[in-house]
């Protein structure tokens, strides 16, 4: 049987990695030769989850078409966020919880996108629909994904379905969701050993907004000042990235996981769009975004509307 790769977006986060592993597990139990792979390096938060639940890091694949003809996408659909050669393989399925943009296929496919906080919440339903029991380690990974995407249920993207799924999965995994979740988030918020280049690429996604190319990166921190103290260095790397990728705007969102606010650092020709979107002035390229924690719900749609 021909192998199928399952993967999430570039600059993978915990949902991307854990959902790829979980869906590969489900598909394998349903008779599919599926392998979870990754399109980039994993972060500290994801490493913490993988070690906790004894899971191997999916192997890195630069060009998927060199190994397979068919793929399944999780946690993304936009082409610029996917494999560089995504147009050279057949997309069999998409399991996602984001907006749909810049996506088309030559063949029919199974497409499932639900307005929930995490891809793993959808996968929890799919295990049940297929009558497949979730093993404790897989449940732990899926729980980790939900906690990550919902910031321990504090994000406005979090729904009742996410909370219910997390409760079920925590019971299967045998962990306390709140205790484990805080430890995992703190592991991900330890940024002391990261270079400026790593900080802006840990969780960065590129978007098309109107006629503009926008990259939005997000990092979680226990103390936002740990990042702000390195602002000059970070801005130099952002400026180089803007030039290399011909971006119109680069927005770095530094999220305070304890106080549920974010500090934005914005550079590029379209920085005024950030001020317009949030009604705040950028002072030395920086502004406080009160109550903003979700890129998917509080950043991307707000910015998209002002670029329209």
PDB file of C-alpha atoms in Angstrom:
ATOM      1  CA  UNK A   1       0.000   0.000   0.000  1.00  0.00           C
ATOM      2  CA  UNK A   2       1.345   3.400  -0.980  1.00  0.00           C
ATOM      3  CA  UNK A   3       2.350   5.642   1.911  1.00  0.00           C
ATOM      4  CA  UNK A   4       0.512   8.863   2.745  1.00  0.00           C
ATOM      5  CA  UNK A   5       2.171  11.722   4.640  1.00  0.00           C
ATOM      6  CA  UNK A   6       0.183  13.622   7.258  1.00  0.00           C
ATOM      7  CA  UNK A   7       1.520  17.026   8.278  1.00  0.00           C
ATOM      8  CA  UNK A   8       0.617  20.476   9.520  1.00  0.00           C
ATOM      9  CA  UNK A   9       1.955  23.908   8.681  1.00  0.00           C
ATOM     10  CA  UNK A  10       5.519  25.218   8.501  1.00  0.00           C
ATOM     11  CA  UNK A  11       7.004  26.459  11.788  1.00  0.00           C
ATOM     12  CA  UNK A  12       4.949  23.776  13.544  1.00  0.00           C
ATOM     13  CA  UNK A  13       3.219  24.342  16.854  1.00  0.00           C
ATOM     14  CA  UNK A  14       1.886  21.750  19.294  1.00  0.00           C
ATOM     15  CA  UNK A  15      -1.448  21.280  17.505  1.00  0.00           C
ATOM     16  CA  UNK A  16       0.278  20.767  14.157  1.00  0.00           C
ATOM     17  CA  UNK A  17       2.647  18.081  15.492  1.00  0.00           C
ATOM     18  CA  UNK A  18       0.301  16.314  17.898  1.00  0.00           C
ATOM     19  CA  UNK A  19      -2.635  16.291  15.481  1.00  0.00           C
ATOM     20  CA  UNK A  20      -0.427  14.849  12.732  1.00  0.00           C
ATOM     21  CA  UNK A  21       0.659  12.069  15.089  1.00  0.00           C
ATOM     22  CA  UNK A  22      -2.888  11.427  16.300  1.00  0.00           C
ATOM     23  CA  UNK A  23      -4.446  11.373  12.839  1.00  0.00           C
ATOM     24  CA  UNK A  24      -1.696   9.088  11.540  1.00  0.00           C
ATOM     25  CA  UNK A  25      -2.519   6.766  14.439  1.00  0.00           C
ATOM     26  CA  UNK A  26      -6.217   6.776  13.557  1.00  0.00           C
ATOM     27  CA  UNK A  27      -5.614   6.306   9.832  1.00  0.00           C
ATOM     28  CA  UNK A  28      -3.166   3.460  10.496  1.00  0.00           C
ATOM     29  CA  UNK A  29      -5.761   1.683  12.640  1.00  0.00           C
ATOM     30  CA  UNK A  30      -8.201   2.116   9.763  1.00  0.00           C
ATOM     31  CA  UNK A  31      -5.817   0.377   7.392  1.00  0.00           C
ATOM     32  CA  UNK A  32      -4.016   3.329   5.802  1.00  0.00           C
ATOM     33  CA  UNK A  33      -0.226   3.400   5.460  1.00  0.00           C
ATOM     34  CA  UNK A  34       0.146   6.838   7.057  1.00  0.00           C
ATOM     35  CA  UNK A  35       3.206   8.565   8.482  1.00  0.00           C
ATOM     36  CA  UNK A  36       3.214  11.849  10.423  1.00  0.00           C
ATOM     37  CA  UNK A  37       5.978  14.214   9.293  1.00  0.00           C
ATOM     38  CA  UNK A  38       6.923  17.812  10.039  1.00  0.00           C
ATOM     39  CA  UNK A  39       7.873  20.809   7.924  1.00  0.00           C
ATOM     40  CA  UNK A  40      10.078  22.514  10.496  1.00  0.00           C
ATOM     41  CA  UNK A  41      11.672  22.381  13.939  1.00  0.00           C
ATOM     42  CA  UNK A  42       9.516  21.748  16.994  1.00  0.00           C
ATOM     43  CA  UNK A  43       9.372  24.220  19.885  1.00  0.00           C
ATOM     44  CA  UNK A  44      10.007  23.679  23.582  1.00  0.00           C
ATOM     45  CA  UNK A  45       6.340  23.335  24.428  1.00  0.00           C
ATOM     46  CA  UNK A  46       5.851  20.578  21.866  1.00  0.00           C
ATOM     47  CA  UNK A  47       9.029  18.818  23.009  1.00  0.00           C
ATOM     48  CA  UNK A  48       7.661  18.858  26.564  1.00  0.00           C
ATOM     49  CA  UNK A  49       4.424  17.183  25.407  1.00  0.00           C
ATOM     50  CA  UNK A  50       6.190  14.561  23.293  1.00  0.00           C
ATOM     51  CA  UNK A  51       8.500  13.614  26.154  1.00  0.00           C
ATOM     52  CA  UNK A  52       5.636  13.503  28.664  1.00  0.00           C
ATOM     53  CA  UNK A  53       3.679  11.055  26.528  1.00  0.00           C
ATOM     54  CA  UNK A  54       6.613   9.052  25.151  1.00  0.00           C
ATOM     55  CA  UNK A  55       6.119  10.050  21.527  1.00  0.00           C
ATOM     56  CA  UNK A  56       8.806  10.310  18.879  1.00  0.00           C
ATOM     57  CA  UNK A  57       9.392  13.560  17.042  1.00  0.00           C
ATOM     58  CA  UNK A  58       8.053  13.132  13.484  1.00  0.00           C
ATOM     59  CA  UNK A  59      10.869  13.255  10.969  1.00  0.00           C
ATOM     60  CA  UNK A  60      11.524  16.416   8.990  1.00  0.00           C
ATOM     61  CA  UNK A  61      10.684  16.352   5.282  1.00  0.00           C
ATOM     62  CA  UNK A  62      11.712  19.253   3.062  1.00  0.00           C
ATOM     63  CA  UNK A  63      10.015  18.123  -0.165  1.00  0.00           C
ATOM     64  CA  UNK A  64       7.144  15.693   0.250  1.00  0.00           C
ATOM     65  CA  UNK A  65       6.806  14.854  -3.449  1.00  0.00           C
ATOM     66  CA  UNK A  66      10.175  13.102  -3.408  1.00  0.00           C
ATOM     67  CA  UNK A  67       8.691  10.367  -1.214  1.00  0.00           C
ATOM     68  CA  UNK A  68       4.905  10.238  -1.664  1.00  0.00           C
ATOM     69  CA  UNK A  69       2.203  11.054  -4.173  1.00  0.00           C
ATOM     70  CA  UNK A  70      -0.611  11.695  -1.677  1.00  0.00           C
ATOM     71  CA  UNK A  71      -0.829  13.757   1.501  1.00  0.00           C
ATOM     72  CA  UNK A  72      -3.264  14.755   4.226  1.00  0.00           C
ATOM     73  CA  UNK A  73      -3.144  18.245   5.732  1.00  0.00           C
ATOM     74  CA  UNK A  74      -3.961  18.988   9.359  1.00  0.00           C
ATOM     75  CA  UNK A  75      -4.146  22.356  11.126  1.00  0.00           C
ATOM     76  CA  UNK A  76      -3.770  24.407   7.924  1.00  0.00           C
ATOM     77  CA  UNK A  77      -4.940  24.801   4.354  1.00  0.00           C
ATOM     78  CA  UNK A  78      -3.262  27.919   2.954  1.00  0.00           C
ATOM     79  CA  UNK A  79      -0.696  26.944   0.350  1.00  0.00           C
ATOM     80  CA  UNK A  80       2.015  29.338   1.494  1.00  0.00           C
ATOM     81  CA  UNK A  81       1.913  27.699   4.939  1.00  0.00           C
ATOM     82  CA  UNK A  82       2.281  24.182   3.547  1.00  0.00           C
ATOM     83  CA  UNK A  83       4.996  22.091   1.916  1.00  0.00           C
ATOM     84  CA  UNK A  84       6.924  23.976  -0.760  1.00  0.00           C
ATOM     85  CA  UNK A  85       5.930  21.347  -3.335  1.00  0.00           C
ATOM     86  CA  UNK A  86       2.319  20.906  -2.254  1.00  0.00           C
ATOM     87  CA  UNK A  87       1.237  21.488  -5.856  1.00  0.00           C
ATOM     88  CA  UNK A  88       3.105  18.336  -6.905  1.00  0.00           C
ATOM     89  CA  UNK A  89       1.121  15.910  -4.738  1.00  0.00           C
ATOM     90  CA  UNK A  90      -2.539  15.016  -4.354  1.00  0.00           C
ATOM     91  CA  UNK A  91      -4.225  16.329  -1.215  1.00  0.00           C
ATOM     92  CA  UNK A  92      -6.551  13.565  -0.033  1.00  0.00           C
ATOM     93  CA  UNK A  93      -7.930  15.255   3.079  1.00  0.00           C
ATOM     94  CA  UNK A  94      -7.817  18.437   5.114  1.00  0.00           C
ATOM     95  CA  UNK A  95      -8.692  18.504   8.820  1.00  0.00           C
ATOM     96  CA  UNK A  96      -8.550  22.094  10.022  1.00  0.00           C
ATOM     97  CA  UNK A  97     -10.002  24.847  12.197  1.00  0.00           C
ATOM     98  CA  UNK A  98      -8.753  27.953  10.379  1.00  0.00           C
ATOM     99  CA  UNK A  99     -10.089  30.231   7.683  1.00  0.00           C
ATOM    100  CA  UNK A 100      -9.979  28.833   4.147  1.00  0.00           C
ATOM    101  CA  UNK A 101      -7.780  30.834   1.755  1.00  0.00           C
ATOM    102  CA  UNK A 102      -5.505  30.288  -1.246  1.00  0.00           C
ATOM    103  CA  UNK A 103      -6.549  26.660  -1.498  1.00  0.00           C
ATOM    104  CA  UNK A 104      -7.712  24.605  -4.440  1.00  0.00           C
ATOM    105  CA  UNK A 105      -7.257  21.050  -5.686  1.00  0.00           C
ATOM    106  CA  UNK A 106      -7.521  19.266  -9.018  1.00  0.00           C
ATOM    107  CA  UNK A 107      -9.430  16.341  -7.489  1.00  0.00           C
ATOM    108  CA  UNK A 108     -12.280  15.954  -5.011  1.00  0.00           C
ATOM    109  CA  UNK A 109     -11.185  15.465  -1.412  1.00  0.00           C
ATOM    110  CA  UNK A 110     -12.464  15.022   2.127  1.00  0.00           C
ATOM    111  CA  UNK A 111     -12.431  18.476   3.694  1.00  0.00           C
ATOM    112  CA  UNK A 112     -13.398  19.007   7.326  1.00  0.00           C
ATOM    113  CA  UNK A 113     -13.092  22.443   8.865  1.00  0.00           C
ATOM    114  CA  UNK A 114     -14.911  23.263  12.083  1.00  0.00           C
ATOM    115  CA  UNK A 115     -15.028  26.521  14.082  1.00  0.00           C
ATOM    116  CA  UNK A 116     -13.418  25.061  17.197  1.00  0.00           C
ATOM    117  CA  UNK A 117     -10.257  26.007  19.008  1.00  0.00           C
ATOM    118  CA  UNK A 118      -8.078  23.112  17.968  1.00  0.00           C
ATOM    119  CA  UNK A 119      -7.678  20.449  15.277  1.00  0.00           C
ATOM    120  CA  UNK A 120      -7.377  17.790  17.980  1.00  0.00           C
ATOM    121  CA  UNK A 121     -10.935  18.546  19.081  1.00  0.00           C
ATOM    122  CA  UNK A 122     -12.123  17.508  15.621  1.00  0.00           C
ATOM    123  CA  UNK A 123      -9.938  14.396  15.709  1.00  0.00           C
ATOM    124  CA  UNK A 124     -11.470  13.411  19.044  1.00  0.00           C
ATOM    125  CA  UNK A 125     -14.829  13.265  17.262  1.00  0.00           C
ATOM    126  CA  UNK A 126     -13.355  11.298  14.380  1.00  0.00           C
ATOM    127  CA  UNK A 127     -11.994   8.577  16.660  1.00  0.00           C
ATOM    128  CA  UNK A 128     -15.506   8.168  18.072  1.00  0.00           C
ATOM    129  CA  UNK A 129     -17.155   8.245  14.647  1.00  0.00           C
ATOM    130  CA  UNK A 130     -14.874   5.436  13.504  1.00  0.00           C
ATOM    131  CA  UNK A 131     -15.270   3.400  16.680  1.00  0.00           C
ATOM    132  CA  UNK A 132     -11.546   3.528  17.468  1.00  0.00           C
ATOM    133  CA  UNK A 133     -10.371   3.746  21.056  1.00  0.00           C
ATOM    134  CA  UNK A 134      -7.855   6.478  21.853  1.00  0.00           C
ATOM    135  CA  UNK A 135      -4.754   5.160  23.610  1.00  0.00           C
ATOM    136  CA  UNK A 136      -3.523   7.063  26.690  1.00  0.00           C
ATOM    137  CA  UNK A 137      -0.387   8.490  25.058  1.00  0.00           C
ATOM    138  CA  UNK A 138      -2.317   9.696  22.000  1.00  0.00           C
ATOM    139  CA  UNK A 139      -4.968  11.200  24.289  1.00  0.00           C
ATOM    140  CA  UNK A 140      -2.203  13.071  26.107  1.00  0.00           C
ATOM    141  CA  UNK A 141      -0.879  14.502  22.863  1.00  0.00           C
ATOM    142  CA  UNK A 142      -4.355  15.582  21.767  1.00  0.00           C
ATOM    143  CA  UNK A 143      -4.940  17.178  25.173  1.00  0.00           C
ATOM    144  CA  UNK A 144      -1.632  19.018  24.784  1.00  0.00           C
ATOM    145  CA  UNK A 145      -2.759  20.397  21.436  1.00  0.00           C
ATOM    146  CA  UNK A 146      -6.027  21.715  22.883  1.00  0.00           C
ATOM    147  CA  UNK A 147      -4.302  23.291  25.872  1.00  0.00           C
ATOM    148  CA  UNK A 148      -1.748  24.941  23.578  1.00  0.00           C
ATOM    149  CA  UNK A 149      -4.230  26.380  21.095  1.00  0.00           C
ATOM    150  CA  UNK A 150      -6.637  27.537  23.807  1.00  0.00           C
ATOM    151  CA  UNK A 151      -3.962  28.879  26.191  1.00  0.00           C
ATOM    152  CA  UNK A 152      -5.376  26.596  28.873  1.00  0.00           C
ATOM    153  CA  UNK A 153      -8.962  27.476  27.868  1.00  0.00           C
ATOM    154  CA  UNK A 154      -8.421  31.254  28.132  1.00  0.00           C
ATOM    155  CA  UNK A 155      -8.355  32.044  24.409  1.00  0.00           C
ATOM    156  CA  UNK A 156     -11.501  33.414  22.729  1.00  0.00           C
ATOM    157  CA  UNK A 157     -11.088  30.623  20.175  1.00  0.00           C
ATOM    158  CA  UNK A 158     -11.835  28.057  22.877  1.00  0.00           C
ATOM    159  CA  UNK A 159     -15.309  26.533  22.624  1.00  0.00           C
ATOM    160  CA  UNK A 160     -17.357  24.262  24.830  1.00  0.00           C
ATOM    161  CA  UNK A 161     -16.425  21.438  22.487  1.00  0.00           C
ATOM    162  CA  UNK A 162     -12.731  22.020  23.189  1.00  0.00           C
ATOM    163  CA  UNK A 163     -13.272  22.010  26.947  1.00  0.00           C
ATOM    164  CA  UNK A 164     -15.367  18.832  26.786  1.00  0.00           C
ATOM    165  CA  UNK A 165     -12.807  17.079  24.584  1.00  0.00           C
ATOM    166  CA  UNK A 166      -9.973  18.120  26.897  1.00  0.00           C
ATOM    167  CA  UNK A 167     -11.825  16.690  29.887  1.00  0.00           C
ATOM    168  CA  UNK A 168     -12.332  13.363  28.120  1.00  0.00           C
ATOM    169  CA  UNK A 169      -8.745  13.199  26.916  1.00  0.00           C
ATOM    170  CA  UNK A 170      -7.272  14.139  30.309  1.00  0.00           C
ATOM    171  CA  UNK A 171      -9.180  11.250  31.881  1.00  0.00           C
ATOM    172  CA  UNK A 172      -7.850   8.815  29.277  1.00  0.00           C
ATOM    173  CA  UNK A 173      -4.308  10.161  29.614  1.00  0.00           C
ATOM    174  CA  UNK A 174      -4.477  10.091  33.401  1.00  0.00           C
ATOM    175  CA  UNK A 175      -3.372  13.681  33.997  1.00  0.00           C
ATOM    176  CA  UNK A 176      -4.821  16.805  35.576  1.00  0.00           C
ATOM    177  CA  UNK A 177      -5.412  19.174  32.656  1.00  0.00           C
ATOM    178  CA  UNK A 178      -4.834  22.387  34.640  1.00  0.00           C
ATOM    179  CA  UNK A 179      -1.667  21.234  36.376  1.00  0.00           C
ATOM    180  CA  UNK A 180      -0.145  19.602  33.329  1.00  0.00           C
ATOM    181  CA  UNK A 181      -1.260  22.408  31.042  1.00  0.00           C
ATOM    182  CA  UNK A 182       0.399  25.157  33.052  1.00  0.00           C
ATOM    183  CA  UNK A 183       3.653  23.188  33.175  1.00  0.00           C
ATOM    184  CA  UNK A 184       3.535  22.663  29.410  1.00  0.00           C
ATOM    185  CA  UNK A 185       2.804  26.320  28.644  1.00  0.00           C
ATOM    186  CA  UNK A 186       5.624  27.454  30.916  1.00  0.00           C
ATOM    187  CA  UNK A 187       7.995  25.070  29.137  1.00  0.00           C
ATOM    188  CA  UNK A 188       7.027  26.692  25.861  1.00  0.00           C
ATOM    189  CA  UNK A 189       7.411  30.180  27.322  1.00  0.00           C
ATOM    190  CA  UNK A 190      11.051  29.600  28.276  1.00  0.00           C
ATOM    191  CA  UNK A 191      12.707  31.680  25.571  1.00  0.00           C
ATOM    192  CA  UNK A 192      16.081  32.263  27.183  1.00  0.00           C
ATOM    193  CA  UNK A 193      18.052  30.041  24.815  1.00  0.00           C
ATOM    194  CA  UNK A 194      16.387  31.266  21.609  1.00  0.00           C
ATOM    195  CA  UNK A 195      18.136  33.482  19.089  1.00  0.00           C
ATOM    196  CA  UNK A 196      16.283  36.451  17.635  1.00  0.00           C
ATOM    197  CA  UNK A 197      15.845  34.542  14.375  1.00  0.00           C
ATOM    198  CA  UNK A 198      14.343  31.609  16.262  1.00  0.00           C
ATOM    199  CA  UNK A 199      12.003  33.861  18.228  1.00  0.00           C
ATOM    200  CA  UNK A 200      10.400  35.329  15.116  1.00  0.00           C
ATOM    201  CA  UNK A 201      10.103  31.973  13.361  1.00  0.00           C
ATOM    202  CA  UNK A 202       8.981  29.659  16.191  1.00  0.00           C
ATOM    203  CA  UNK A 203       5.344  30.108  15.250  1.00  0.00           C
ATOM    204  CA  UNK A 204       5.193  32.314  12.164  1.00  0.00           C
ATOM    205  CA  UNK A 205       2.644  32.183   9.369  1.00  0.00           C
ATOM    206  CA  UNK A 206       2.440  34.077   6.108  1.00  0.00           C
ATOM    207  CA  UNK A 207      -0.875  35.489   4.910  1.00  0.00           C
ATOM    208  CA  UNK A 208      -2.177  37.227   1.829  1.00  0.00           C
ATOM    209  CA  UNK A 209      -4.244  40.247   2.864  1.00  0.00           C
ATOM    210  CA  UNK A 210      -5.658  42.204  -0.035  1.00  0.00           C
ATOM    211  CA  UNK A 211      -2.683  42.788  -2.308  1.00  0.00           C
ATOM    212  CA  UNK A 212      -0.211  42.588   0.565  1.00  0.00           C
ATOM    213  CA  UNK A 213       2.069  39.889   1.960  1.00  0.00           C
ATOM    214  CA  UNK A 214       1.898  39.767   5.733  1.00  0.00           C
ATOM    215  CA  UNK A 215       3.775  37.545   8.154  1.00  0.00           C
ATOM    216  CA  UNK A 216       2.497  37.177  11.706  1.00  0.00           C
ATOM    217  CA  UNK A 217       4.625  35.488  14.346  1.00  0.00           C
ATOM    218  CA  UNK A 218       3.552  34.726  17.882  1.00  0.00           C
ATOM    219  CA  UNK A 219       5.504  33.731  20.975  1.00  0.00           C
ATOM    220  CA  UNK A 220       4.166  33.040  24.446  1.00  0.00           C
ATOM    221  CA  UNK A 221       6.005  34.386  27.470  1.00  0.00           C
ATOM    222  CA  UNK A 222       5.639  34.374  31.232  1.00  0.00           C
ATOM    223  CA  UNK A 223       7.506  37.709  31.330  1.00  0.00           C
ATOM    224  CA  UNK A 224       7.093  39.732  28.128  1.00  0.00           C
ATOM    225  CA  UNK A 225      10.074  41.871  29.112  1.00  0.00           C
ATOM    226  CA  UNK A 226      12.350  38.912  28.391  1.00  0.00           C
ATOM    227  CA  UNK A 227      11.521  39.505  24.729  1.00  0.00           C
ATOM    228  CA  UNK A 228      11.177  43.289  24.770  1.00  0.00           C
ATOM    229  CA  UNK A 229      14.698  43.662  26.218  1.00  0.00           C
ATOM    230  CA  UNK A 230      15.972  42.200  22.933  1.00  0.00           C
ATOM    231  CA  UNK A 231      13.843  44.483  20.758  1.00  0.00           C
ATOM    232  CA  UNK A 232      16.705  46.075  18.802  1.00  0.00           C
ATOM    233  CA  UNK A 233      18.162  42.695  17.887  1.00  0.00           C
ATOM    234  CA  UNK A 234      14.730  41.322  17.001  1.00  0.00           C
ATOM    235  CA  UNK A 235      13.913  44.314  14.796  1.00  0.00           C
ATOM    236  CA  UNK A 236      17.130  43.793  12.825  1.00  0.00           C
ATOM    237  CA  UNK A 237      16.156  40.207  12.079  1.00  0.00           C
ATOM    238  CA  UNK A 238      12.593  41.221  11.201  1.00  0.00           C
ATOM    239  CA  UNK A 239      13.875  43.885   8.800  1.00  0.00           C
ATOM    240  CA  UNK A 240      16.066  41.307   7.075  1.00  0.00           C
ATOM    241  CA  UNK A 241      13.104  38.926   6.829  1.00  0.00           C
ATOM    242  CA  UNK A 242      10.915  41.631   5.287  1.00  0.00           C
ATOM    243  CA  UNK A 243      13.531  42.291   2.650  1.00  0.00           C
ATOM    244  CA  UNK A 244      14.212  38.609   1.906  1.00  0.00           C
ATOM    245  CA  UNK A 245      10.537  37.673   1.578  1.00  0.00           C
ATOM    246  CA  UNK A 246       9.361  40.983   0.125  1.00  0.00           C
ATOM    247  CA  UNK A 247       6.798  41.400   2.897  1.00  0.00           C
ATOM    248  CA  UNK A 248       4.609  44.452   3.340  1.00  0.00           C
ATOM    249  CA  UNK A 249       4.224  43.871   7.073  1.00  0.00           C
ATOM    250  CA  UNK A 250       5.802  41.693   9.743  1.00  0.00           C
ATOM    251  CA  UNK A 251       3.950  41.565  13.044  1.00  0.00           C
ATOM    252  CA  UNK A 252       5.415  39.864  16.091  1.00  0.00           C
ATOM    253  CA  UNK A 253       2.834  39.209  18.808  1.00  0.00           C
ATOM    254  CA  UNK A 254       4.368  38.520  22.221  1.00  0.00           C
ATOM    255  CA  UNK A 255       1.629  37.032  24.388  1.00  0.00           C
ATOM    256  CA  UNK A 256       1.629  37.204  28.179  1.00  0.00           C
ATOM    257  CA  UNK A 257       0.186  33.806  29.141  1.00  0.00           C
ATOM    258  CA  UNK A 258      -0.482  34.892  32.721  1.00  0.00           C
ATOM    259  CA  UNK A 259      -2.236  38.236  32.071  1.00  0.00           C
ATOM    260  CA  UNK A 260      -3.800  37.404  28.679  1.00  0.00           C
ATOM    261  CA  UNK A 261      -2.498  40.490  26.863  1.00  0.00           C
ATOM    262  CA  UNK A 262      -0.024  40.845  24.002  1.00  0.00           C
ATOM    263  CA  UNK A 263       2.670  43.292  22.992  1.00  0.00           C
ATOM    264  CA  UNK A 264       3.016  43.875  19.262  1.00  0.00           C
ATOM    265  CA  UNK A 265       6.211  44.719  17.414  1.00  0.00           C
ATOM    266  CA  UNK A 266       5.451  45.779  13.827  1.00  0.00           C
ATOM    267  CA  UNK A 267       7.705  46.680  10.931  1.00  0.00           C
ATOM    268  CA  UNK A 268       7.183  47.190   7.220  1.00  0.00           C
ATOM    269  CA  UNK A 269       5.560  49.572   4.773  1.00  0.00           C
ATOM    270  CA  UNK A 270       2.071  48.801   6.109  1.00  0.00           C
ATOM    271  CA  UNK A 271       2.608  49.276   9.867  1.00  0.00           C
ATOM    272  CA  UNK A 272      -0.145  51.885   9.876  1.00  0.00           C
ATOM    273  CA  UNK A 273      -2.597  49.036   9.318  1.00  0.00           C
ATOM    274  CA  UNK A 274      -1.800  47.735  12.802  1.00  0.00           C
ATOM    275  CA  UNK A 275      -2.587  51.128  14.310  1.00  0.00           C
ATOM    276  CA  UNK A 276      -5.780  51.312  12.266  1.00  0.00           C
ATOM    277  CA  UNK A 277      -6.870  47.812  13.228  1.00  0.00           C
ATOM    278  CA  UNK A 278      -6.427  48.250  16.974  1.00  0.00           C
ATOM    279  CA  UNK A 279      -6.800  51.992  17.418  1.00  0.00           C
ATOM    280  CA  UNK A 280      -3.467  52.277  19.191  1.00  0.00           C
ATOM    281  CA  UNK A 281      -0.319  54.210  18.232  1.00  0.00           C
ATOM    282  CA  UNK A 282       2.894  52.325  17.611  1.00  0.00           C
ATOM    283  CA  UNK A 283       5.635  53.874  19.722  1.00  0.00           C
ATOM    284  CA  UNK A 284       9.062  52.829  18.477  1.00  0.00           C
ATOM    285  CA  UNK A 285       7.290  50.128  16.451  1.00  0.00           C
ATOM    286  CA  UNK A 286       5.586  48.712  19.550  1.00  0.00           C
ATOM    287  CA  UNK A 287       2.120  48.745  21.129  1.00  0.00           C
ATOM    288  CA  UNK A 288       0.196  46.952  23.865  1.00  0.00           C
ATOM    289  CA  UNK A 289      -2.822  44.983  22.604  1.00  0.00           C
ATOM    290  CA  UNK A 290      -5.067  44.556  25.631  1.00  0.00           C
ATOM    291  CA  UNK A 291      -6.906  41.245  25.788  1.00  0.00           C
ATOM    292  CA  UNK A 292      -5.410  39.977  22.518  1.00  0.00           C
ATOM    293  CA  UNK A 293      -4.124  36.399  22.736  1.00  0.00           C
ATOM    294  CA  UNK A 294      -5.394  34.654  19.596  1.00  0.00           C
ATOM    295  CA  UNK A 295      -3.749  35.149  16.213  1.00  0.00           C
ATOM    296  CA  UNK A 296      -6.534  33.201  14.520  1.00  0.00           C
ATOM    297  CA  UNK A 297      -9.448  35.151  15.977  1.00  0.00           C
ATOM    298  CA  UNK A 298      -8.075  38.481  17.217  1.00  0.00           C
ATOM    299  CA  UNK A 299      -5.234  39.259  14.807  1.00  0.00           C
ATOM    300  CA  UNK A 300      -5.692  37.719  11.347  1.00  0.00           C
ATOM    301  CA  UNK A 301      -9.355  38.698  10.783  1.00  0.00           C
ATOM    302  CA  UNK A 302      -8.903  42.172  12.283  1.00  0.00           C
ATOM    303  CA  UNK A 303      -5.900  42.926  10.098  1.00  0.00           C
ATOM    304  CA  UNK A 304      -7.474  41.342   7.030  1.00  0.00           C
ATOM    305  CA  UNK A 305     -10.442  43.704   7.338  1.00  0.00           C
ATOM    306  CA  UNK A 306      -8.257  46.816   7.209  1.00  0.00           C
ATOM    307  CA  UNK A 307      -6.283  45.516   4.220  1.00  0.00           C
ATOM    308  CA  UNK A 308      -9.470  44.882   2.241  1.00  0.00           C
TER     309      UNK A 308
END
